């Protein structure tokens, strides 16, 4: 096994002794990893999914969730792992058979030649919404990605949406189950999102590389990434910078949660039979990482088909379709996502400001968070103004008035305000949630006075500035 250089350590902190503000300041804003303890007490998963010996309760999974279709990922296919679809029952049966046999054939150099079972990307929450396996810790629940996907599809274009595509998927909340020796190859997470992973049972070993060194695991052309950092056959000619990389290593124990920030490449090994819960997510603190990834993927997609520009009727449209297929969304999808979240933050902020059932000033942290959200969105949208895809007719207009009346949008607003309350441990009044749920006519009037719809970044910036100015006037003392 090739040796790698490790240096430094990842903080391990008792989550019960850490405030949300401290988590944001020390880890989320600085994009630094951390292991959190003490946050999984009372999880149903920690009792139902673990047997009396502290091992995965395979019989429970097979009995209660056996018909679910999942993917076993245990062999390499190009730059990823091959996904073999099977039922949970079939997966458990295979796991149990291997448990009573000698696992694999050991060669002279100590490597195990036979692949080890690893169930990945099981959309457990979507499939079993009434089984409360866990509660998302408040540190990591400001999750715009999954909140949005609970109401909307990511893609406007139905042709770009594939129901079973792991990129174009229904949500990014997963359960993983792996036998000892299973592992995940080197990668950075989808959308360059944050991720958190909770070990329900078992032990994982993590190797993480800071974003400032990510170029060291790519080839000379910055196209191909190393698959396995412990491969003895990594070419110094193809990957000249690899030996210069300095890794952070971390052992994650049972009942611990690791926060993996944006852009950190990581490789993960299960040291024991393991069951974990994993979320990918982004919010106002890492939108810039999402846009940066899309910009790089767009340039690659565009470069790949540049030779057909002159004979293509809709070259830009083709670039956007390819971007959606390769990355999970395109610039138009991301813009509509930001526009809906802009409106949701403004609606919630307006309702909180008018909520007379709350003591004056008691909602200050929530108001500050919503204001920060809007400032971050505006910053990203301003960067999007220069994108070529917005230089002409985009072929769509998001009607903000109709969006505001949509029950799906009311659901988005409701869960946004509930999330803010949960994060800051503040009770939201019934009046506030009722007003949000009933499409408040006052805000409909505000929308109509500023903007019927948005189709460009400048439209959205104008809307944010206009509504913010109107709010400031209404709150000013007479």
mmCIF file of N, CA and C in Angstrom, residues 253-299:
data_model
loop_
_atom_site.group_PDB
_atom_site.id
_atom_site.type_symbol
_atom_site.label_atom_id
_atom_site.label_comp_id
_atom_site.label_asym_id
_atom_site.label_seq_id
_atom_site.Cartn_x
_atom_site.Cartn_y
_atom_site.Cartn_z
ATOM 1 N N UNK A 253 -15.914 7.368 15.013
ATOM 2 C CA UNK A 253 -16.450 6.280 15.803
ATOM 3 C C UNK A 253 -17.976 6.230 15.706
ATOM 4 N N UNK A 254 -18.550 5.182 16.283
ATOM 5 C CA UNK A 254 -20.007 5.063 16.369
ATOM 6 C C UNK A 254 -20.576 6.262 17.117
ATOM 7 N N UNK A 255 -21.750 6.739 16.667
ATOM 8 C CA UNK A 255 -22.462 7.871 17.273
ATOM 9 C C UNK A 255 -21.712 9.195 17.137
ATOM 10 N N UNK A 256 -20.867 9.302 16.116
ATOM 11 C CA UNK A 256 -20.205 10.572 15.810
ATOM 12 C C UNK A 256 -20.632 11.044 14.423
ATOM 13 N N UNK A 257 -20.663 12.360 14.266
ATOM 14 C CA UNK A 257 -21.067 12.987 13.005
ATOM 15 C C UNK A 257 -19.901 13.809 12.477
ATOM 16 N N UNK A 258 -19.554 13.602 11.217
ATOM 17 C CA UNK A 258 -18.494 14.407 10.612
ATOM 18 C C UNK A 258 -19.105 15.408 9.639
ATOM 19 N N UNK A 259 -18.622 16.644 9.701
ATOM 20 C CA UNK A 259 -19.005 17.690 8.767
ATOM 21 C C UNK A 259 -17.881 17.853 7.759
ATOM 22 N N UNK A 260 -18.199 17.612 6.479
ATOM 23 C CA UNK A 260 -17.216 17.734 5.399
ATOM 24 C C UNK A 260 -17.566 18.981 4.581
ATOM 25 N N UNK A 261 -16.700 19.980 4.588
ATOM 26 C CA UNK A 261 -17.016 21.241 3.895
ATOM 27 C C UNK A 261 -16.909 21.129 2.380
ATOM 28 N N UNK A 262 -17.221 22.217 1.716
ATOM 29 C CA UNK A 262 -17.223 22.255 0.251
ATOM 30 C C UNK A 262 -15.818 22.119 -0.318
ATOM 31 N N UNK A 263 -15.714 21.333 -1.387
ATOM 32 C CA UNK A 263 -14.479 21.263 -2.145
ATOM 33 C C UNK A 263 -13.380 20.420 -1.539
ATOM 34 N N UNK A 264 -13.642 19.767 -0.400
ATOM 35 C CA UNK A 264 -12.638 18.892 0.212
ATOM 36 C C UNK A 264 -12.733 17.512 -0.440
ATOM 37 N N UNK A 265 -11.675 17.096 -1.136
ATOM 38 C CA UNK A 265 -11.639 15.734 -1.674
ATOM 39 C C UNK A 265 -11.405 14.767 -0.515
ATOM 40 N N UNK A 266 -12.089 13.632 -0.574
ATOM 41 C CA UNK A 266 -11.974 12.677 0.528
ATOM 42 C C UNK A 266 -12.154 11.244 0.038
ATOM 43 N N UNK A 267 -11.488 10.340 0.736
ATOM 44 C CA UNK A 267 -11.612 8.900 0.523
ATOM 45 C C UNK A 267 -11.938 8.281 1.878
ATOM 46 N N UNK A 268 -12.889 7.327 1.884
ATOM 47 C CA UNK A 268 -13.424 6.827 3.154
ATOM 48 C C UNK A 268 -13.400 5.302 3.168
ATOM 49 N N UNK A 269 -12.933 4.727 4.280
ATOM 50 C CA UNK A 269 -12.835 3.278 4.442
ATOM 51 C C UNK A 269 -13.616 2.836 5.678
ATOM 52 N N UNK A 270 -14.421 1.794 5.514
ATOM 53 C CA UNK A 270 -15.133 1.215 6.647
ATOM 54 C C UNK A 270 -14.224 0.217 7.358
ATOM 55 N N UNK A 271 -13.833 0.538 8.584
ATOM 56 C CA UNK A 271 -12.942 -0.328 9.367
ATOM 57 C C UNK A 271 -13.714 -1.449 10.039
ATOM 58 N N UNK A 272 -15.031 -1.295 10.128
ATOM 59 C CA UNK A 272 -15.921 -2.310 10.692
ATOM 60 C C UNK A 272 -17.196 -2.336 9.859
ATOM 61 N N UNK A 273 -18.040 -3.345 10.075
ATOM 62 C CA UNK A 273 -19.371 -3.321 9.463
ATOM 63 C C UNK A 273 -20.073 -2.043 9.924
ATOM 64 N N UNK A 274 -20.549 -1.275 8.963
ATOM 65 C CA UNK A 274 -20.974 0.086 9.274
ATOM 66 C C UNK A 274 -22.319 0.427 8.636
ATOM 67 N N UNK A 275 -23.123 1.193 9.384
ATOM 68 C CA UNK A 275 -24.338 1.820 8.854
ATOM 69 C C UNK A 275 -24.225 3.312 9.139
ATOM 70 N N UNK A 276 -24.436 4.127 8.117
ATOM 71 C CA UNK A 276 -24.337 5.578 8.316
ATOM 72 C C UNK A 276 -25.470 6.301 7.607
ATOM 73 N N UNK A 277 -25.733 7.516 8.077
ATOM 74 C CA UNK A 277 -26.722 8.419 7.484
ATOM 75 C C UNK A 277 -25.950 9.609 6.928
ATOM 76 N N UNK A 278 -26.249 9.980 5.681
ATOM 77 C CA UNK A 278 -25.460 11.003 4.999
ATOM 78 C C UNK A 278 -26.367 11.997 4.277
ATOM 79 N N UNK A 279 -26.068 13.274 4.416
ATOM 80 C CA UNK A 279 -26.775 14.323 3.678
ATOM 81 C C UNK A 279 -25.772 15.159 2.892
ATOM 82 N N UNK A 280 -26.139 15.533 1.665
ATOM 83 C CA UNK A 280 -25.466 16.603 0.934
ATOM 84 C C UNK A 280 -26.360 17.828 0.987
ATOM 85 N N UNK A 281 -25.756 19.010 1.109
ATOM 86 C CA UNK A 281 -26.588 20.211 1.302
ATOM 87 C C UNK A 281 -25.775 21.469 1.019
ATOM 88 N N UNK A 282 -26.481 22.533 0.666
ATOM 89 C CA UNK A 282 -25.833 23.837 0.580
ATOM 90 C C UNK A 282 -26.800 24.915 1.032
ATOM 91 N N UNK A 283 -26.235 26.070 1.352
ATOM 92 C CA UNK A 283 -27.021 27.208 1.829
ATOM 93 C C UNK A 283 -26.261 28.488 1.488
ATOM 94 N N UNK A 284 -26.554 29.565 2.176
ATOM 95 C CA UNK A 284 -25.985 30.866 1.809
ATOM 96 C C UNK A 284 -24.469 30.923 1.971
ATOM 97 N N UNK A 285 -23.900 30.014 2.765
ATOM 98 C CA UNK A 285 -22.460 30.072 3.024
ATOM 99 C C UNK A 285 -21.614 29.389 1.956
ATOM 100 N N UNK A 286 -22.194 28.559 1.138
ATOM 101 C CA UNK A 286 -21.365 27.892 0.122
ATOM 102 C C UNK A 286 -21.957 27.948 -1.281
ATOM 103 N N UNK A 287 -22.849 28.913 -1.534
ATOM 104 C CA UNK A 287 -23.381 29.094 -2.889
ATOM 105 C C UNK A 287 -22.263 29.367 -3.891
ATOM 106 N N UNK A 288 -21.209 30.048 -3.437
ATOM 107 C CA UNK A 288 -20.113 30.385 -4.349
ATOM 108 C C UNK A 288 -19.424 29.131 -4.877
ATOM 109 N N UNK A 289 -19.372 28.070 -4.057
ATOM 110 C CA UNK A 289 -18.765 26.817 -4.502
ATOM 111 C C UNK A 289 -19.615 26.163 -5.587
ATOM 112 N N UNK A 290 -20.932 26.260 -5.443
ATOM 113 C CA UNK A 290 -21.838 25.680 -6.438
ATOM 114 C C UNK A 290 -21.664 26.392 -7.773
ATOM 115 N N UNK A 291 -21.662 27.715 -7.742
ATOM 116 C CA UNK A 291 -21.514 28.484 -8.973
ATOM 117 C C UNK A 291 -20.156 28.238 -9.622
ATOM 118 N N UNK A 292 -19.115 28.147 -8.818
ATOM 119 C CA UNK A 292 -17.768 27.918 -9.358
ATOM 120 C C UNK A 292 -17.685 26.568 -10.078
ATOM 121 N N UNK A 293 -18.263 25.525 -9.459
ATOM 122 C CA UNK A 293 -18.258 24.210 -10.107
ATOM 123 C C UNK A 293 -19.019 24.248 -11.421
ATOM 124 N N UNK A 294 -20.190 24.881 -11.424
ATOM 125 C CA UNK A 294 -20.995 24.944 -12.636
ATOM 126 C C UNK A 294 -20.262 25.699 -13.738
ATOM 127 N N UNK A 295 -19.562 26.773 -13.373
ATOM 128 C CA UNK A 295 -18.828 27.556 -14.368
ATOM 129 C C UNK A 295 -17.724 26.714 -15.014
ATOM 130 N N UNK A 296 -17.015 25.930 -14.188
ATOM 131 C CA UNK A 296 -15.944 25.084 -14.735
ATOM 132 C C UNK A 296 -16.521 23.954 -15.590
ATOM 133 N N UNK A 297 -17.599 23.336 -15.114
ATOM 134 C CA UNK A 297 -18.221 22.260 -15.891
ATOM 135 C C UNK A 297 -18.819 22.787 -17.191
ATOM 136 N N UNK A 298 -19.374 23.997 -17.137
ATOM 137 C CA UNK A 298 -19.931 24.610 -18.340
ATOM 138 C C UNK A 298 -18.845 24.846 -19.376
ATOM 139 N N UNK A 299 -17.710 25.377 -18.943
ATOM 140 C CA UNK A 299 -16.616 25.645 -19.878
ATOM 141 C C UNK A 299 -16.113 24.350 -20.513
#
